[in-house]
Coordinates of C-alpha atoms in Angstrom, one line a residue:
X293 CA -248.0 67.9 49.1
X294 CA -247.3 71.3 47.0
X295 CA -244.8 70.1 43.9
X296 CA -242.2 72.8 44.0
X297 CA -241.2 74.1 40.7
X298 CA -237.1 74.3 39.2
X299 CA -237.0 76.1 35.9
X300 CA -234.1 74.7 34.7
X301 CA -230.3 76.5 32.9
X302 CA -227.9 74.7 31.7
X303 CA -224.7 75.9 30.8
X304 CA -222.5 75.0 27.9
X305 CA -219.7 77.6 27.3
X306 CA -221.3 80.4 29.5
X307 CA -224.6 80.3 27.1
X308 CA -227.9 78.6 28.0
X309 CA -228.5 75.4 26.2
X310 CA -230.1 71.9 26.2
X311 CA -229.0 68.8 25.4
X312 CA -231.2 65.8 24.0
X313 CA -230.9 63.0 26.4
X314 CA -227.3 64.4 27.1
X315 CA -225.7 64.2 24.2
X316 CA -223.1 66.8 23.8
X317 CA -223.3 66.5 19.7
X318 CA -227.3 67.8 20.0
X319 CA -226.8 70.7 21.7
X320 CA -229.5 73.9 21.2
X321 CA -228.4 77.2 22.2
X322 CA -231.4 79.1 24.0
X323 CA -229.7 82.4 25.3
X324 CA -226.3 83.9 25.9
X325 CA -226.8 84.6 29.3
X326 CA -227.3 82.0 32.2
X327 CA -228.0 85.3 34.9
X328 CA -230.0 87.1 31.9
X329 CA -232.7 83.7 31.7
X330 CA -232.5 83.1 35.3
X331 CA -233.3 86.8 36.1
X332 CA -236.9 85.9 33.9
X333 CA -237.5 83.1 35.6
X334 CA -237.3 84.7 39.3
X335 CA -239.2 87.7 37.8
X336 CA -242.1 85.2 36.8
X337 CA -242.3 84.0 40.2
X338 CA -239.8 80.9 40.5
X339 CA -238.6 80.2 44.0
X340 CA -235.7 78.3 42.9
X341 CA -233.5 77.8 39.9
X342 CA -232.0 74.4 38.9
X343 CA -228.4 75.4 37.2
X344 CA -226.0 72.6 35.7
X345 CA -222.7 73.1 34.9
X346 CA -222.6 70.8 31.9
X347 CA -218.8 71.6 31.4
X348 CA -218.0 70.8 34.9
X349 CA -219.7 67.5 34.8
X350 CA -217.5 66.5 31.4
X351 CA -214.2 68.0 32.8
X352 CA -214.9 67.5 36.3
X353 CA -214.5 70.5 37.7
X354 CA -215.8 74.0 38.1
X355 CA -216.3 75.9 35.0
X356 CA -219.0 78.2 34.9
X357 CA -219.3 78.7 39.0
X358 CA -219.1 82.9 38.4
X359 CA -222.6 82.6 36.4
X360 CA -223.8 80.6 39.4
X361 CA -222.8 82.7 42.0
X362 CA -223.8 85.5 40.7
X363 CA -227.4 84.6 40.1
X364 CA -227.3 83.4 43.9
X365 CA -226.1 86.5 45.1
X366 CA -228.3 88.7 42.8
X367 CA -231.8 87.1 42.9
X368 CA -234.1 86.6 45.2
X369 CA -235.0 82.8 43.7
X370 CA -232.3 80.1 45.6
X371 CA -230.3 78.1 43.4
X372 CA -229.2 74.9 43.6
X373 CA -226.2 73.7 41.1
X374 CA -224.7 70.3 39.7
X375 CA -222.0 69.4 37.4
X376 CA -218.6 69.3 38.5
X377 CA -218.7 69.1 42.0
X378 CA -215.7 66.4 43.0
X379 CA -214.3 67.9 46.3
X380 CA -215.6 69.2 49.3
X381 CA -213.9 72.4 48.5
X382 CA -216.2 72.8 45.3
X383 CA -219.2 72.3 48.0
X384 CA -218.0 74.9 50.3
X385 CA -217.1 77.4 47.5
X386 CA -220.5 77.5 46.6
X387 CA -222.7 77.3 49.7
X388 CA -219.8 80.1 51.3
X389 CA -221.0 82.6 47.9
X390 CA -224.8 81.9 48.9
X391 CA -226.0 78.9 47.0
X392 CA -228.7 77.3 48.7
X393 CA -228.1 73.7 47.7
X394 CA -225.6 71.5 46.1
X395 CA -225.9 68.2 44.0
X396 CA -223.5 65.7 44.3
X397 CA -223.4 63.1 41.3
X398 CA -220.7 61.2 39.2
X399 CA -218.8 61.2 43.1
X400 CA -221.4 60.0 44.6
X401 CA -220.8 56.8 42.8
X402 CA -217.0 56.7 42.2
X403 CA -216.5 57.6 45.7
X404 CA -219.6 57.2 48.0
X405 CA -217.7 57.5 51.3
X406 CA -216.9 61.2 50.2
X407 CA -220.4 61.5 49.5
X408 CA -221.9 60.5 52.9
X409 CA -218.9 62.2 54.5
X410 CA -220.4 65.7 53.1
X411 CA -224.6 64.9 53.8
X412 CA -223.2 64.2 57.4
X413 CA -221.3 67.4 57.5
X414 CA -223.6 69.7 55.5
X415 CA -227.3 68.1 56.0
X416 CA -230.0 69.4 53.9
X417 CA -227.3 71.8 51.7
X418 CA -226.7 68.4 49.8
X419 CA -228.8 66.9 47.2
X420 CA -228.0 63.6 45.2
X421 CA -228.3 63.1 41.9
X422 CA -229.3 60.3 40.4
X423 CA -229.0 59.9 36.6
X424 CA -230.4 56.6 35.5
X425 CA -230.2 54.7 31.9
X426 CA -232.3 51.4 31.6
X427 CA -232.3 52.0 36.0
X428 CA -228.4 52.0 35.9
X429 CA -226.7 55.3 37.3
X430 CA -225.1 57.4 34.7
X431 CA -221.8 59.6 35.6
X432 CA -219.8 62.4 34.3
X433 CA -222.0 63.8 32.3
X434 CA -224.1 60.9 31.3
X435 CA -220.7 59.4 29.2
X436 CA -220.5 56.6 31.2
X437 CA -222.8 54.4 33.0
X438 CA -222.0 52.0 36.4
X439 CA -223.1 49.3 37.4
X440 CA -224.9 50.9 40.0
X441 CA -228.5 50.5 40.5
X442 CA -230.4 53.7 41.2
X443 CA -232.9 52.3 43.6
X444 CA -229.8 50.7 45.7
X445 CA -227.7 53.8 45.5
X446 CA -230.7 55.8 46.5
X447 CA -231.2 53.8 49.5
X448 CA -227.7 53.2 50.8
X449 CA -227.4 57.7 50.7
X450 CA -231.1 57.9 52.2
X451 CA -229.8 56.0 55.1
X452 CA -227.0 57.9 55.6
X453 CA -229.0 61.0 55.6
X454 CA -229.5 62.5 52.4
X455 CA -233.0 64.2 52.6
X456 CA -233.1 65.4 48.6
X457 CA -232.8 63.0 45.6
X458 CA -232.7 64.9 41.9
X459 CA -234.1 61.5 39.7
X460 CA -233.3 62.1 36.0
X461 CA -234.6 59.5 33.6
X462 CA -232.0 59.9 30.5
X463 CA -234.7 58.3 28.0
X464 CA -237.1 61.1 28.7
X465 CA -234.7 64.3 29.2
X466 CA -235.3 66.6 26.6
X467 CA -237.6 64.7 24.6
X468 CA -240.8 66.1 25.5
X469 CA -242.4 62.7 26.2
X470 CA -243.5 62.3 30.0
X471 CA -241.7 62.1 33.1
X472 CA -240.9 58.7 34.4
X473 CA -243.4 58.9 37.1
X474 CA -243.7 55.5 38.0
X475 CA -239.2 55.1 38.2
X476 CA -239.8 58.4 40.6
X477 CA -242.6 57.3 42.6
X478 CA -240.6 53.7 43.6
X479 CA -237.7 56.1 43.8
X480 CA -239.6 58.2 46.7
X481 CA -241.4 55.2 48.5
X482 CA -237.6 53.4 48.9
X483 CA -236.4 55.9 50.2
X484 CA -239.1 58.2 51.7
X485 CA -237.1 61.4 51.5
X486 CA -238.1 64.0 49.1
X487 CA -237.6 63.6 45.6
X488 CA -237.4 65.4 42.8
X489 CA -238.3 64.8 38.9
X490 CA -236.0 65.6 35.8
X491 CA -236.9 64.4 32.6
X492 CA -239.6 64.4 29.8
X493 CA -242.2 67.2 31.1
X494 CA -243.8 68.2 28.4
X495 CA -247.5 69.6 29.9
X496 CA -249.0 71.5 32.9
X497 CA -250.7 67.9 32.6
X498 CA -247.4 65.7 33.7
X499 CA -246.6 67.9 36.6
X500 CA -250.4 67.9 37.7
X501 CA -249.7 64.0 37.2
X502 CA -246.2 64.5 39.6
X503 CA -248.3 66.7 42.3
X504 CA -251.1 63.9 42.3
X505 CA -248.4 61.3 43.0
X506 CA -246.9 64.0 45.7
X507 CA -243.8 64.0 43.9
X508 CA -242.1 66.9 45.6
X509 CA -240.3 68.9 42.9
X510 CA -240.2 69.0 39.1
X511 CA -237.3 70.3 37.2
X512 CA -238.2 71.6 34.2
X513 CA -236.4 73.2 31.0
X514 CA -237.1 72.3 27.3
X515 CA -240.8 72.7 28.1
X516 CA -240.0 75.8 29.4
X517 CA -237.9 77.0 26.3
X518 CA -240.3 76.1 23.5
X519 CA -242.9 77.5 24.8
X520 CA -245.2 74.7 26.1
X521 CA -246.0 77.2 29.7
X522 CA -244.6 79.8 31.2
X523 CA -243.1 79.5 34.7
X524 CA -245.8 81.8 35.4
X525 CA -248.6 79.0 34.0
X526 CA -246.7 76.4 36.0
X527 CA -246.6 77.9 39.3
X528 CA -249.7 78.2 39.0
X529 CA -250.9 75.5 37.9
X530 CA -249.1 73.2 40.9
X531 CA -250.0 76.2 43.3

């Protein structure tokens, strides 16, 4: 299996940043201009580009949907976007303006009728995202944590239809330490859909480790911005 490749921008007040394990109090600014960065990244060869829209996630709702649909509409690369998204008309406004796939989240948990309601209506468009502390599904930008096992949430949506899981270990976001293969790897086995890896890559090493484990995507950002590789340098290195 190839391990596809999502550089990733999130976006904090219409500027690029990151936060460290989701922390809106350690946040580092790396560009002004979420279309600007994306534009390099489909220039260097990325297929698609992982967008957040850390605001949305916190205020539940749309925020920065313009820088979204405009890189959707402008680039070749297809976009898929998170953060935010509580109503189905905040799936169709997106997927209407040309965005190729969108992540459902904090919903997902608070209301996971909703949630299967949209992967039976719009199939493959919708990805779930699962953001887990200590295994326990994290919502609204990662401020409060259920009581809802990722594994078992995983499972009841992969039944229901959901063919793409977005598996972000909160330990290992943003601090450059190694995916959590092994929590991605059970992840993909319970549910044998395709799943993708957020968190912790630090090296063209962990996402050779990811394609060895056929992990099917890697998002990746912090890496990215400090210079550990190129997108360039990781597509082909996973090519």
């Amino acid at each position: 299996m190839s391990l596809t490749l999502y550089p990733a921008i999130d976006m904090r007040g219409g500027k690029c940043v990151r936060l460290l394990q989701g922390d809106y109090d350690q946040e580092t600014i790396y560009g002004d201009s979420p279309f600007a960065m994306a534009k390099k990244f489909a220039d260097e060869g990325a297929e698609w580009i992982h967008m957040v829209d850390l605001d949305g996630a916190k205020d539940g709702k749309r925020v920065n949907d313009k820088d979204v649909i405009q890189t959707a509409q402008h680039l070749k690369a297809k976009v898929q976007i998170g953060g935010g998204i509580r109503k189905e008309e905040d799936i169709f406004h997106y997927l209407e303006a040309g965005v190729e796939r969108v992540i459902i989240g904090s919903i997902a948990i608070s209301n996971p009728q909703f949630a299967i309601e949209m992967i039976e209506k719009y199939g493959e468009k919708i990805a779930v995202g699962l953001d887990a502390k200590n295994g326990f599904v994290a919502t609204h930008g990662w401020l409060n944590t259920s009581k809802a096992k990722a594994v078992e949430v995983a499972k009841r949506f992969a039944d229901a239809g959901a063919e793409t899981f977005i598996f972000t270990d909160i330990a290992t976001d943003g601090m450059l330490s190694g995916p959590n293969i092994q929590a991605v790897v059970e992840l993909a086995a319970i549910t044998r859909k395709n799943v993708i890896a957020s968190g912790g890559v630090s090296s063209l090493e962990d996402l050779m480790r990811l394609k060895e484990q056929n992990v099917s995507g890697a998002i990746v950002g912090k890496a990215i911005y400090e210079g550990r590789f190129t997108v360039s340098e990781a597509l082909e290195g996973v090519s």
